[in-house]
Amino acid sequence: MSGVDGFFNFFKGFFVTGKLPFKPKVTVQYPEVKRPKPERFHGRHVLNRYEDGMEKCIGCELCAGVCPARCIYVRGADNPPDAPVSPGERYGFVYEINFLRCIHCDMCVEACPTEAITESKMFEWSFVSRQDAIYTKAELVVDDEGNPRQLPWEDWKPGDERNTSAWMRATSPAGVAAKEGQPLWSGELGYGVRPAQAGQSDPAAADHAAPFDKAVRELAGNALRGIGVEGSAPRGIENAPQKPKHQKGNKK
Amino acid sequence: MGLENLQHNFLTGTLEGMVKWARASSSWAANFGLACCAIEMMAAGAANFDLARFGMEVFRASPRQADVMIVAGRVSQKMAPVLRQVYDQMMEPKWVISMGVCASTGGMFNNYAIVQGVDQIVPVDVYAPGCPPGPETLIHSILTLHQKIRLGEITRRTADGTGAGIHLDAATLRRPARVSLSAPAAS
């Protein structure tokens, strides 16, 4: 390599650096802007209520039994006959979740027979003491409007309280094909019954996920097509437009 | 340090504000990734979330140059003395972020191999919940720590009133006098 070549290579190397400031920025300015969450994201739990204000939790302790991290503590009590808390025979008298043990696996949501516990989309939070991490029923139960209670160490943005998890389970709950497309959800305070999640039988209809998710799936599909495994591309991307191969910079 | 009995006035107050601002806006992290949380910690440092916006882009491998230890992952019983040594080697002032449920309480690994909460070993300032916490959660805990640094007294040692609220003084740690098994000495 002669000296002249080395001199030009110097500028060639800096050309890569120099053109980057003019490219679109990928940084999410987190405290001000939040990345959109996937549809089935698992965030902080909420305890739901019916439209008439009654609590859905019946104190059956199935969530506590199924929890792999043993982070839920429930104690049921008989409903007072004059002022019942839940429509069932019993209600959740004590309900505590230790969020420093919870791994957000959503198994409590799957186990719950009354759809009382669901998970919101809020995942931006931190504690300065262990006591703050143990949420009691007063903090978990939604308020009269159906909105989760927002605590000072949590960063709620609009949309985080919508689309809490487990609502997609409402479609074909036990795998019965005849129930597909029928939301069997009993409705949540303030929100009502949401439509069933699309795309359980028709993969093409499922392609309304968060934008970055879609992009990742397209990329993965293109990569799979490139190595010649046509049939094994992820579902729902069969009709995705294939980008022409990027040729710039490959010249010898 | 000799600053404990300092009377604050206009000048020292301004100086203290400046020192706290400087500490909060360039708190370098000690590299202590132990498990899958470390992947999220790396994601927080990469271009999409860019910890450099908070002056934290350098993850120091040397504890002498670090201010914040981010314990990212489950701490095994064998790792615990190493973690304590790294913490002891860091210069004052130092802070600890317990990232993820395994570091905070042991998480779902409630067994003999995992330390049930890193605050049994080092005083923890901020806990980030999640399994693992996303980059946003980590940034939220970092911002909480920055707030804590800005509000705290600069002469206060971090060992007081942090962690699990356990305060050990020298008297508690002192071993009992050795009991002699031999015959009592003739008095």
Coordinates of N, CA and C in Angstrom, one line a residue, chain A residues 50-248:
Chain A
Y50 N -66.0 -5.0 38.2 CA -67.1 -5.1 37.3 C -67.7 -3.7 37.1
E51 N -68.6 -3.6 36.1 CA -69.1 -2.3 35.8 C -69.9 -1.7 37.0
D52 N -70.5 -2.5 37.8 CA -71.2 -2.0 39.0 C -70.3 -1.7 40.1
G53 N -69.0 -1.8 40.0 CA -68.1 -1.4 41.0 C -67.6 -2.5 41.9
M54 N -68.2 -3.7 41.7 CA -67.8 -4.9 42.5 C -66.5 -5.4 42.1
E55 N -65.7 -5.9 43.0 CA -64.4 -6.4 42.7 C -64.6 -7.8 42.1
K56 N -63.7 -8.1 41.1 CA -63.8 -9.4 40.5 C -63.1 -10.5 41.3
C57 N -62.2 -10.1 42.2 CA -61.4 -11.1 42.9 C -62.4 -11.8 43.9
I58 N -62.3 -13.2 43.9 CA -63.1 -13.9 44.8 C -62.3 -14.6 45.9
G59 N -61.0 -14.3 46.0 CA -60.2 -14.8 47.0 C -59.9 -16.3 46.9
C60 N -59.8 -16.9 45.7 CA -59.6 -18.3 45.6 C -58.2 -18.7 45.8
E61 N -57.3 -17.8 45.7 CA -55.8 -18.1 45.9 C -55.2 -18.9 44.8
L62 N -55.9 -19.1 43.6 CA -55.3 -19.8 42.5 C -54.1 -19.1 42.0
C63 N -54.1 -17.8 41.9 CA -53.0 -17.0 41.4 C -51.8 -17.3 42.3
A64 N -52.0 -17.3 43.6 CA -50.9 -17.5 44.6 C -50.4 -18.9 44.4
G65 N -51.3 -19.8 44.1 CA -50.8 -21.2 44.0 C -50.0 -21.4 42.8
V66 N -50.3 -20.7 41.7 CA -49.6 -21.0 40.4 C -48.3 -20.2 40.3
C67 N -48.2 -19.2 41.1 CA -47.1 -18.3 40.9 C -45.7 -19.0 41.1
P68 N -44.8 -19.0 40.1 CA -43.6 -19.7 40.3 C -42.6 -19.0 41.2
A69 N -42.8 -17.7 41.4 CA -41.9 -17.0 42.2 C -42.5 -16.8 43.6
R70 N -43.7 -17.3 43.8 CA -44.3 -17.1 45.2 C -44.4 -15.7 45.6
C71 N -44.8 -14.8 44.7 CA -44.8 -13.4 45.1 C -46.2 -12.9 45.4
I72 N -47.2 -13.7 45.3 CA -48.6 -13.2 45.6 C -49.0 -13.8 46.9
Y73 N -49.6 -13.0 47.7 CA -50.2 -13.4 49.0 C -51.7 -13.0 49.0
V74 N -52.6 -14.0 49.1 CA -54.0 -13.7 49.1 C -54.6 -14.4 50.3
R75 N -55.5 -13.7 50.9 CA -56.3 -14.3 51.9 C -57.8 -14.0 51.7
G76 N -58.6 -15.0 51.5 CA -60.0 -14.7 51.2 C -60.8 -14.6 52.5
A77 N -62.0 -13.9 52.4 CA -62.9 -13.8 53.5 C -64.3 -13.9 53.0
D78 N -65.2 -14.3 53.9 CA -66.6 -14.3 53.5 C -67.1 -12.9 53.3
N79 N -67.9 -12.8 52.2 CA -68.5 -11.5 51.9 C -69.5 -11.1 53.0
P80 N -69.4 -9.8 53.5 CA -70.4 -9.4 54.4 C -71.8 -9.3 53.7
P81 N -72.9 -9.9 54.2 CA -74.1 -10.0 53.5 C -74.8 -8.6 53.2
D82 N -74.5 -7.7 54.1 CA -75.2 -6.4 53.8 C -74.4 -5.5 52.8
A83 N -73.1 -5.7 52.8 CA -72.3 -4.8 51.8 C -71.3 -5.7 51.2
P84 N -71.7 -6.6 50.2 CA -70.7 -7.5 49.6 C -69.7 -6.7 48.7
V85 N -68.5 -7.2 48.8 CA -67.4 -6.6 48.0 C -67.3 -7.2 46.6
S86 N -67.6 -8.5 46.5 CA -67.5 -9.2 45.2 C -68.8 -10.0 45.1
P87 N -69.2 -10.3 43.8 CA -70.5 -11.0 43.6 C -70.5 -12.4 44.1
G88 N -69.3 -13.0 44.4 CA -69.2 -14.4 44.8 C -69.5 -14.5 46.3
E89 N -69.2 -15.7 46.8 CA -69.4 -16.0 48.2 C -68.3 -15.3 49.0
R90 N -67.1 -15.3 48.5 CA -65.9 -14.8 49.2 C -65.3 -13.7 48.4
Y91 N -64.4 -13.0 49.0 CA -63.7 -11.9 48.3 C -62.2 -11.9 48.8
G92 N -61.4 -11.2 48.0 CA -60.0 -11.1 48.4 C -59.8 -10.1 49.5
F93 N -59.7 -10.6 50.7 CA -59.6 -9.7 51.9 C -58.2 -9.1 51.9
V94 N -57.2 -9.9 51.7 CA -55.8 -9.4 51.6 C -55.3 -9.8 50.2
Y95 N -54.7 -8.8 49.5 CA -54.1 -9.2 48.3 C -52.8 -8.4 48.1
E96 N -51.7 -9.1 48.2 CA -50.4 -8.4 48.1 C -49.6 -9.1 47.0
I97 N -48.8 -8.2 46.3 CA -47.9 -8.7 45.3 C -46.5 -8.1 45.6
N98 N -45.5 -8.9 45.8 CA -44.2 -8.4 45.9 C -43.5 -8.2 44.5
F99 N -43.4 -7.0 44.1 CA -42.9 -6.8 42.7 C -41.4 -6.9 42.6
L100 N -40.8 -7.2 43.7 CA -39.3 -7.5 43.6 C -39.2 -9.0 43.5
R101 N -40.3 -9.8 43.5 CA -40.2 -11.2 43.1 C -40.9 -11.6 41.9
C102 N -41.9 -10.7 41.5 CA -42.7 -11.0 40.3 C -41.9 -11.0 39.1
I103 N -42.0 -12.1 38.3 CA -41.3 -12.2 37.0 C -42.2 -11.9 35.8
H104 N -43.4 -11.5 36.1 CA -44.4 -11.1 35.0 C -44.5 -12.2 34.0
C105 N -44.8 -13.4 34.4 CA -45.0 -14.5 33.5 C -46.4 -14.6 33.1
D106 N -47.3 -13.9 33.8 CA -48.7 -13.9 33.4 C -49.5 -15.2 33.8
M107 N -48.9 -16.0 34.6 CA -49.5 -17.3 34.9 C -50.7 -17.0 35.9
C108 N -50.6 -16.0 36.7 CA -51.7 -15.7 37.6 C -52.9 -15.2 36.8
V109 N -52.6 -14.5 35.7 CA -53.7 -14.0 34.8 C -54.4 -15.2 34.1
E110 N -53.6 -16.2 33.7 CA -54.2 -17.4 33.1 C -55.0 -18.2 34.1
A111 N -54.5 -18.2 35.4 CA -55.2 -19.1 36.4 C -56.4 -18.4 36.9
C112 N -56.6 -17.1 36.8 CA -57.7 -16.5 37.5 C -59.0 -16.8 36.8
P113 N -60.0 -17.4 37.6 CA -61.2 -17.8 37.0 C -62.2 -16.7 36.7
T114 N -61.9 -15.5 37.3 CA -62.9 -14.4 37.1 C -62.3 -13.2 36.4
E115 N -61.1 -13.4 35.8 CA -60.4 -12.3 35.1 C -60.2 -11.1 36.0
A116 N -60.0 -11.4 37.3 CA -59.8 -10.3 38.2 C -58.4 -9.6 38.1
I117 N -57.4 -10.5 37.9 CA -56.0 -9.9 37.8 C -55.6 -9.9 36.4
T118 N -55.2 -8.7 35.9 CA -54.6 -8.6 34.6 C -53.3 -7.8 34.7
E119 N -52.6 -7.7 33.6 CA -51.4 -6.9 33.6 C -51.5 -5.8 32.7
S120 N -51.1 -4.6 33.1 CA -51.1 -3.4 32.3 C -49.9 -3.3 31.4
K121 N -49.7 -2.2 30.8 CA -48.5 -2.1 29.9 C -47.4 -1.3 30.6
M122 N -47.6 -0.9 31.9 CA -46.7 0.0 32.6 C -45.5 -0.8 33.1
F123 N -44.3 -0.5 32.6 CA -43.1 -1.2 33.1 C -42.0 -0.3 33.5
E124 N -42.3 1.0 33.6 CA -41.2 2.0 33.9 C -41.4 2.4 35.3
W125 N -40.7 1.8 36.2 CA -40.8 2.0 37.6 C -39.6 1.6 38.3
S126 N -39.3 2.1 39.5 CA -38.2 1.6 40.4 C -38.5 2.0 41.8
F127 N -37.9 1.3 42.7 CA -38.2 1.5 44.1 C -36.9 2.0 44.8
V128 N -37.1 2.7 45.9 CA -35.9 3.0 46.7 C -36.0 2.3 48.0
S129 N -37.0 1.5 48.3 CA -37.0 0.7 49.5 C -37.8 -0.6 49.1
R130 N -37.6 -1.6 49.9 CA -38.3 -2.9 49.6 C -39.8 -2.8 50.0
Q131 N -40.1 -1.9 51.0 CA -41.5 -1.8 51.4 C -42.3 -1.2 50.2
D132 N -41.8 -0.3 49.4 CA -42.5 0.2 48.3 C -42.9 -0.8 47.3
A133 N -42.1 -1.9 47.2 CA -42.3 -2.9 46.2 C -43.5 -3.8 46.5
I134 N -43.9 -3.9 47.7 CA -45.0 -4.8 48.1 C -46.3 -4.0 47.9
Y135 N -47.1 -4.3 46.9 CA -48.3 -3.6 46.6 C -49.4 -4.3 47.3
T136 N -50.2 -3.5 48.0 CA -51.4 -4.1 48.7 C -52.6 -3.9 47.8
K137 N -53.8 -4.4 48.3 CA -55.0 -4.3 47.5 C -55.4 -2.9 47.2
A138 N -55.1 -2.0 48.1 CA -55.5 -0.6 47.9 C -54.8 0.0 46.7
E139 N -53.6 -0.5 46.4 CA -52.8 0.1 45.2 C -53.1 -0.7 44.0
L140 N -53.6 -1.9 44.1 CA -53.7 -2.8 42.9 C -55.1 -2.6 42.3
V141 N -56.1 -2.4 43.1 CA -57.5 -2.3 42.6 C -57.7 -1.0 41.8
V142 N -58.4 -1.2 40.6 CA -58.6 0.0 39.8 C -59.5 1.0 40.5
D143 N -59.5 2.2 40.1 CA -60.4 3.2 40.7 C -61.8 3.2 40.1
D144 N -62.6 4.1 40.5 CA -64.0 4.1 40.1 C -64.2 4.3 38.6
E145 N -63.2 4.8 37.9 CA -63.2 5.0 36.4 C -62.7 3.8 35.7
G146 N -62.1 2.8 36.5 CA -61.5 1.7 35.8 C -60.0 1.9 35.5
N147 N -59.5 3.0 35.9 CA -58.0 3.3 35.7 C -57.2 2.8 36.8
P148 N -56.0 2.3 36.5 CA -55.1 1.9 37.6 C -54.7 3.1 38.4
R149 N -54.4 2.8 39.7 CA -53.9 3.9 40.5 C -52.4 4.1 40.2
Q150 N -52.1 5.3 40.0 CA -50.7 5.6 39.6 C -49.9 6.1 40.8
L151 N -48.8 5.4 41.1 CA -48.1 5.7 42.3 C -46.9 6.6 41.9
P152 N -46.3 7.3 42.9 CA -45.3 8.3 42.5 C -44.1 7.8 41.8
W153 N -43.8 6.5 42.1 CA -42.5 6.0 41.5 C -42.8 5.2 40.2
E154 N -44.0 5.4 39.6 CA -44.3 4.8 38.4 C -44.4 5.8 37.3
D155 N -44.1 5.5 36.1 CA -44.1 6.4 34.9 C -45.2 6.0 34.0
W156 N -46.4 6.4 34.2 CA -47.5 6.1 33.3 C -47.6 7.1 32.2
K157 N -47.8 6.5 31.0 CA -48.1 7.4 29.8 C -49.4 7.0 29.3
P158 N -50.1 7.9 28.5 CA -51.4 7.5 28.0 C -51.3 6.3 27.2
G159 N -52.2 5.3 27.4 CA -52.2 4.1 26.6 C -51.7 2.9 27.4
D160 N -51.0 3.2 28.5 CA -50.4 2.1 29.3 C -51.5 1.3 30.0
E161 N -52.6 2.0 30.4 CA -53.7 1.3 31.1 C -54.6 0.6 30.2
R162 N -54.6 0.9 28.9 CA -55.4 0.2 27.9 C -54.9 -1.2 27.6
N163 N -55.7 -2.0 27.0 CA -55.3 -3.3 26.5 C -54.5 -4.1 27.6
T164 N -55.1 -4.2 28.8 CA -54.4 -5.1 29.7 C -54.4 -6.5 29.2
S165 N -53.4 -7.3 29.8 CA -53.2 -8.6 29.2 C -54.4 -9.5 29.5
A166 N -54.4 -10.6 28.8 CA -55.3 -11.7 29.0 C -56.6 -11.5 28.2
W167 N -56.8 -10.4 27.6 CA -58.1 -10.2 26.9 C -58.1 -11.1 25.6
M168 N -56.9 -11.4 25.1 CA -56.9 -12.2 23.9 C -57.3 -13.6 24.2
R169 N -57.2 -14.0 25.5 CA -57.7 -15.3 26.0 C -59.2 -15.5 25.8
A170 N -59.9 -14.3 25.7 CA -61.3 -14.4 25.6 C -61.8 -15.1 24.3
T171 N -60.9 -15.1 23.3 CA -61.2 -15.8 22.1 C -60.8 -17.2 22.2
S172 N -61.7 -18.1 22.0 CA -61.4 -19.6 22.0 C -60.7 -19.9 23.3
P173 N -61.3 -19.7 24.4 CA -60.6 -19.8 25.7 C -60.0 -21.2 26.0
A174 N -60.7 -22.3 25.6 CA -60.2 -23.6 25.9 C -59.8 -24.3 24.6
G175 N -59.6 -23.5 23.6 CA -59.2 -24.1 22.3 C -60.4 -24.6 21.5
V176 N -61.6 -24.2 21.9 CA -62.8 -24.7 21.2 C -62.9 -23.8 19.9
A177 N -62.8 -24.4 18.8 CA -62.8 -23.6 17.5 C -64.1 -22.9 17.3
A178 N -65.2 -23.4 17.8 CA -66.5 -22.8 17.5 C -66.6 -21.5 18.3
K179 N -65.7 -21.3 19.3 CA -65.8 -20.0 20.1 C -64.9 -19.0 19.5
E180 N -64.2 -19.2 18.5 CA -63.3 -18.3 18.0 C -63.9 -17.0 17.5
G181 N -63.3 -15.9 17.8 CA -63.9 -14.6 17.5 C -64.9 -14.1 18.4
Q182 N -65.3 -14.9 19.4 CA -66.3 -14.4 20.3 C -65.6 -14.0 21.6
P183 N -65.6 -12.7 21.9 CA -65.1 -12.3 23.2 C -65.9 -12.8 24.4
L184 N -65.4 -13.6 25.2 CA -66.1 -14.1 26.4 C -65.7 -13.3 27.6
W185 N -65.1 -12.2 27.4 CA -64.6 -11.3 28.5 C -65.8 -10.6 29.1
S186 N -65.8 -10.5 30.4 CA -67.0 -10.0 31.0 C -67.0 -8.4 31.1
G187 N -66.0 -7.8 30.5 CA -66.0 -6.4 30.5 C -65.3 -5.8 31.7
E188 N -64.7 -4.7 31.5 CA -64.0 -4.0 32.6 C -64.5 -2.7 32.8
L189 N -64.5 -2.3 34.0 CA -65.0 -1.0 34.4 C -64.4 0.1 33.5
G190 N -65.3 0.9 32.9 CA -64.9 2.0 32.1 C -64.5 1.7 30.7
Y191 N -64.2 0.4 30.4 CA -63.7 0.1 29.1 C -64.7 -0.8 28.3
G192 N -65.5 -1.6 29.0 CA -66.4 -2.5 28.3 C -65.7 -3.6 27.7
V193 N -66.4 -4.4 26.9 CA -65.9 -5.6 26.3 C -65.1 -5.2 25.0
R194 N -63.9 -5.5 25.0 CA -63.1 -5.2 23.8 C -63.3 -6.3 22.8
P195 N -63.1 -6.0 21.5 CA -63.2 -7.1 20.5 C -62.1 -8.1 20.7
A196 N -62.4 -9.3 20.2 CA -61.4 -10.4 20.3 C -60.2 -10.1 19.5
Q197 N -59.1 -10.6 19.9 CA -57.9 -10.4 19.1 C -58.0 -11.0 17.7
A198 N -57.6 -10.3 16.7 CA -57.7 -10.8 15.4 C -56.6 -11.7 15.1
G199 N -56.8 -12.5 14.1 CA -55.6 -13.3 13.6 C -55.4 -14.6 14.3
Q200 N -56.3 -15.1 15.1 CA -56.0 -16.4 15.7 C -56.2 -17.5 14.7
S201 N -57.1 -17.4 13.8 CA -57.2 -18.4 12.7 C -56.7 -17.9 11.4
D202 N -56.7 -16.6 11.2 CA -56.2 -16.0 10.0 C -54.9 -15.2 10.3
P203 N -53.8 -15.7 9.9 CA -52.5 -15.1 10.3 C -52.4 -13.7 9.6
A204 N -53.0 -13.5 8.4 CA -52.8 -12.3 7.7 C -53.4 -11.1 8.5
A205 N -54.5 -11.4 9.2 CA -55.2 -10.4 10.0 C -54.4 -10.0 11.2
A206 N -53.4 -10.8 11.6 CA -52.7 -10.5 12.9 C -51.6 -9.5 12.7
D207 N -51.4 -9.0 11.5 CA -50.3 -8.2 11.2 C -50.6 -6.7 11.6
H208 N -51.1 -6.5 12.7 CA -51.2 -5.1 13.2 C -50.5 -4.9 14.5
A209 N -49.4 -5.5 14.6 CA -48.6 -5.4 15.9 C -47.9 -4.1 15.9
A210 N -47.2 -3.9 17.0 CA -46.4 -2.6 17.1 C -45.4 -2.5 15.9
P211 N -45.1 -1.3 15.5 CA -44.3 -1.1 14.3 C -43.0 -1.8 14.3
F212 N -42.3 -1.7 15.5 CA -40.9 -2.3 15.5 C -41.0 -3.8 15.4
D213 N -42.1 -4.4 16.0 CA -42.3 -5.8 16.0 C -42.5 -6.3 14.5
K214 N -43.3 -5.5 13.8 CA -43.5 -5.8 12.4 C -42.2 -5.8 11.6
A215 N -41.4 -4.8 11.9 CA -40.1 -4.6 11.2 C -39.2 -5.8 11.4
V216 N -39.2 -6.2 12.7 CA -38.4 -7.4 13.1 C -38.8 -8.6 12.4
R217 N -40.1 -8.8 12.3 CA -40.6 -10.0 11.6 C -40.3 -10.0 10.1
E218 N -40.4 -8.8 9.5 CA -40.1 -8.7 8.1 C -38.6 -9.0 7.9
L219 N -37.8 -8.5 8.8 CA -36.4 -8.8 8.6 C -36.1 -10.3 8.8
A220 N -36.7 -10.9 9.8 CA -36.5 -12.3 10.0 C -37.0 -13.1 8.8
G221 N -38.1 -12.7 8.2 CA -38.6 -13.4 7.1 C -37.7 -13.3 5.9
N222 N -37.2 -12.1 5.7 CA -36.2 -11.9 4.6 C -35.0 -12.7 4.8
A223 N -34.5 -12.8 6.0 CA -33.3 -13.6 6.3 C -33.6 -15.1 6.0
L224 N -34.8 -15.5 6.4 CA -35.1 -16.9 6.2 C -35.2 -17.2 4.7
R225 N -35.9 -16.3 3.9 CA -36.0 -16.5 2.5 C -34.6 -16.6 1.9
G226 N -33.7 -15.7 2.4 CA -32.4 -15.7 1.8 C -31.6 -17.0 1.8
I227 N -31.9 -17.8 2.9 CA -31.2 -19.1 2.9 C -32.0 -20.2 2.4
G228 N -33.1 -19.9 1.8 CA -33.9 -20.8 1.0 C -34.8 -21.7 1.8
V229 N -35.3 -21.3 2.9 CA -36.3 -22.0 3.7 C -37.6 -21.3 3.5
E230 N -38.1 -21.4 2.3 CA -39.3 -20.6 2.0 C -40.5 -20.9 3.0
G231 N -40.7 -22.2 3.2 CA -41.9 -22.6 3.9 C -41.9 -22.2 5.4
S232 N -40.7 -22.0 6.0 CA -40.6 -21.8 7.4 C -40.6 -20.4 7.8
A233 N -41.0 -19.4 6.9 CA -41.0 -18.0 7.3 C -42.1 -17.9 8.4
P234 N -41.9 -16.9 9.3 CA -42.9 -16.7 10.4 C -44.2 -16.3 9.8
R235 N -45.3 -16.7 10.5 CA -46.6 -16.5 10.0 C -46.9 -15.0 9.8
G236 N -47.7 -14.8 8.8 CA -48.2 -13.4 8.6 C -47.3 -12.5 7.8
I237 N -46.2 -13.0 7.3 CA -45.3 -12.1 6.5 C -45.2 -12.6 5.1
E238 N -46.1 -13.6 4.7 CA -45.9 -14.1 3.4 C -46.1 -13.1 2.3
N239 N -46.9 -12.1 2.6 CA -47.2 -11.1 1.6 C -46.4 -9.8 1.8
A240 N -45.4 -9.9 2.7 CA -44.6 -8.7 2.9 C -43.8 -8.4 1.7
P241 N -43.6 -7.1 1.4 CA -42.8 -6.8 0.2 C -41.4 -7.0 0.5
Q242 N -40.7 -7.7 -0.5 CA -39.3 -8.0 -0.3 C -38.5 -6.9 -0.8
K243 N -37.6 -6.4 0.0 CA -36.7 -5.3 -0.4 C -35.6 -5.8 -1.3
P244 N -35.3 -4.9 -2.3 CA -34.1 -5.3 -3.1 C -32.9 -5.3 -2.3
K245 N -32.0 -6.2 -2.7 CA -30.8 -6.4 -1.9 C -29.9 -5.1 -2.1
H246 N -29.4 -4.7 -0.9 CA -28.6 -3.5 -0.9 C -27.2 -3.7 -1.5
Q247 N -26.9 -3.1 -2.6 CA -25.7 -3.4 -3.3 C -24.6 -2.4 -3.0
K248 N -24.9 -1.3 -2.5 CA -23.9 -0.2 -2.3 C -22.8 -0.7 -1.4

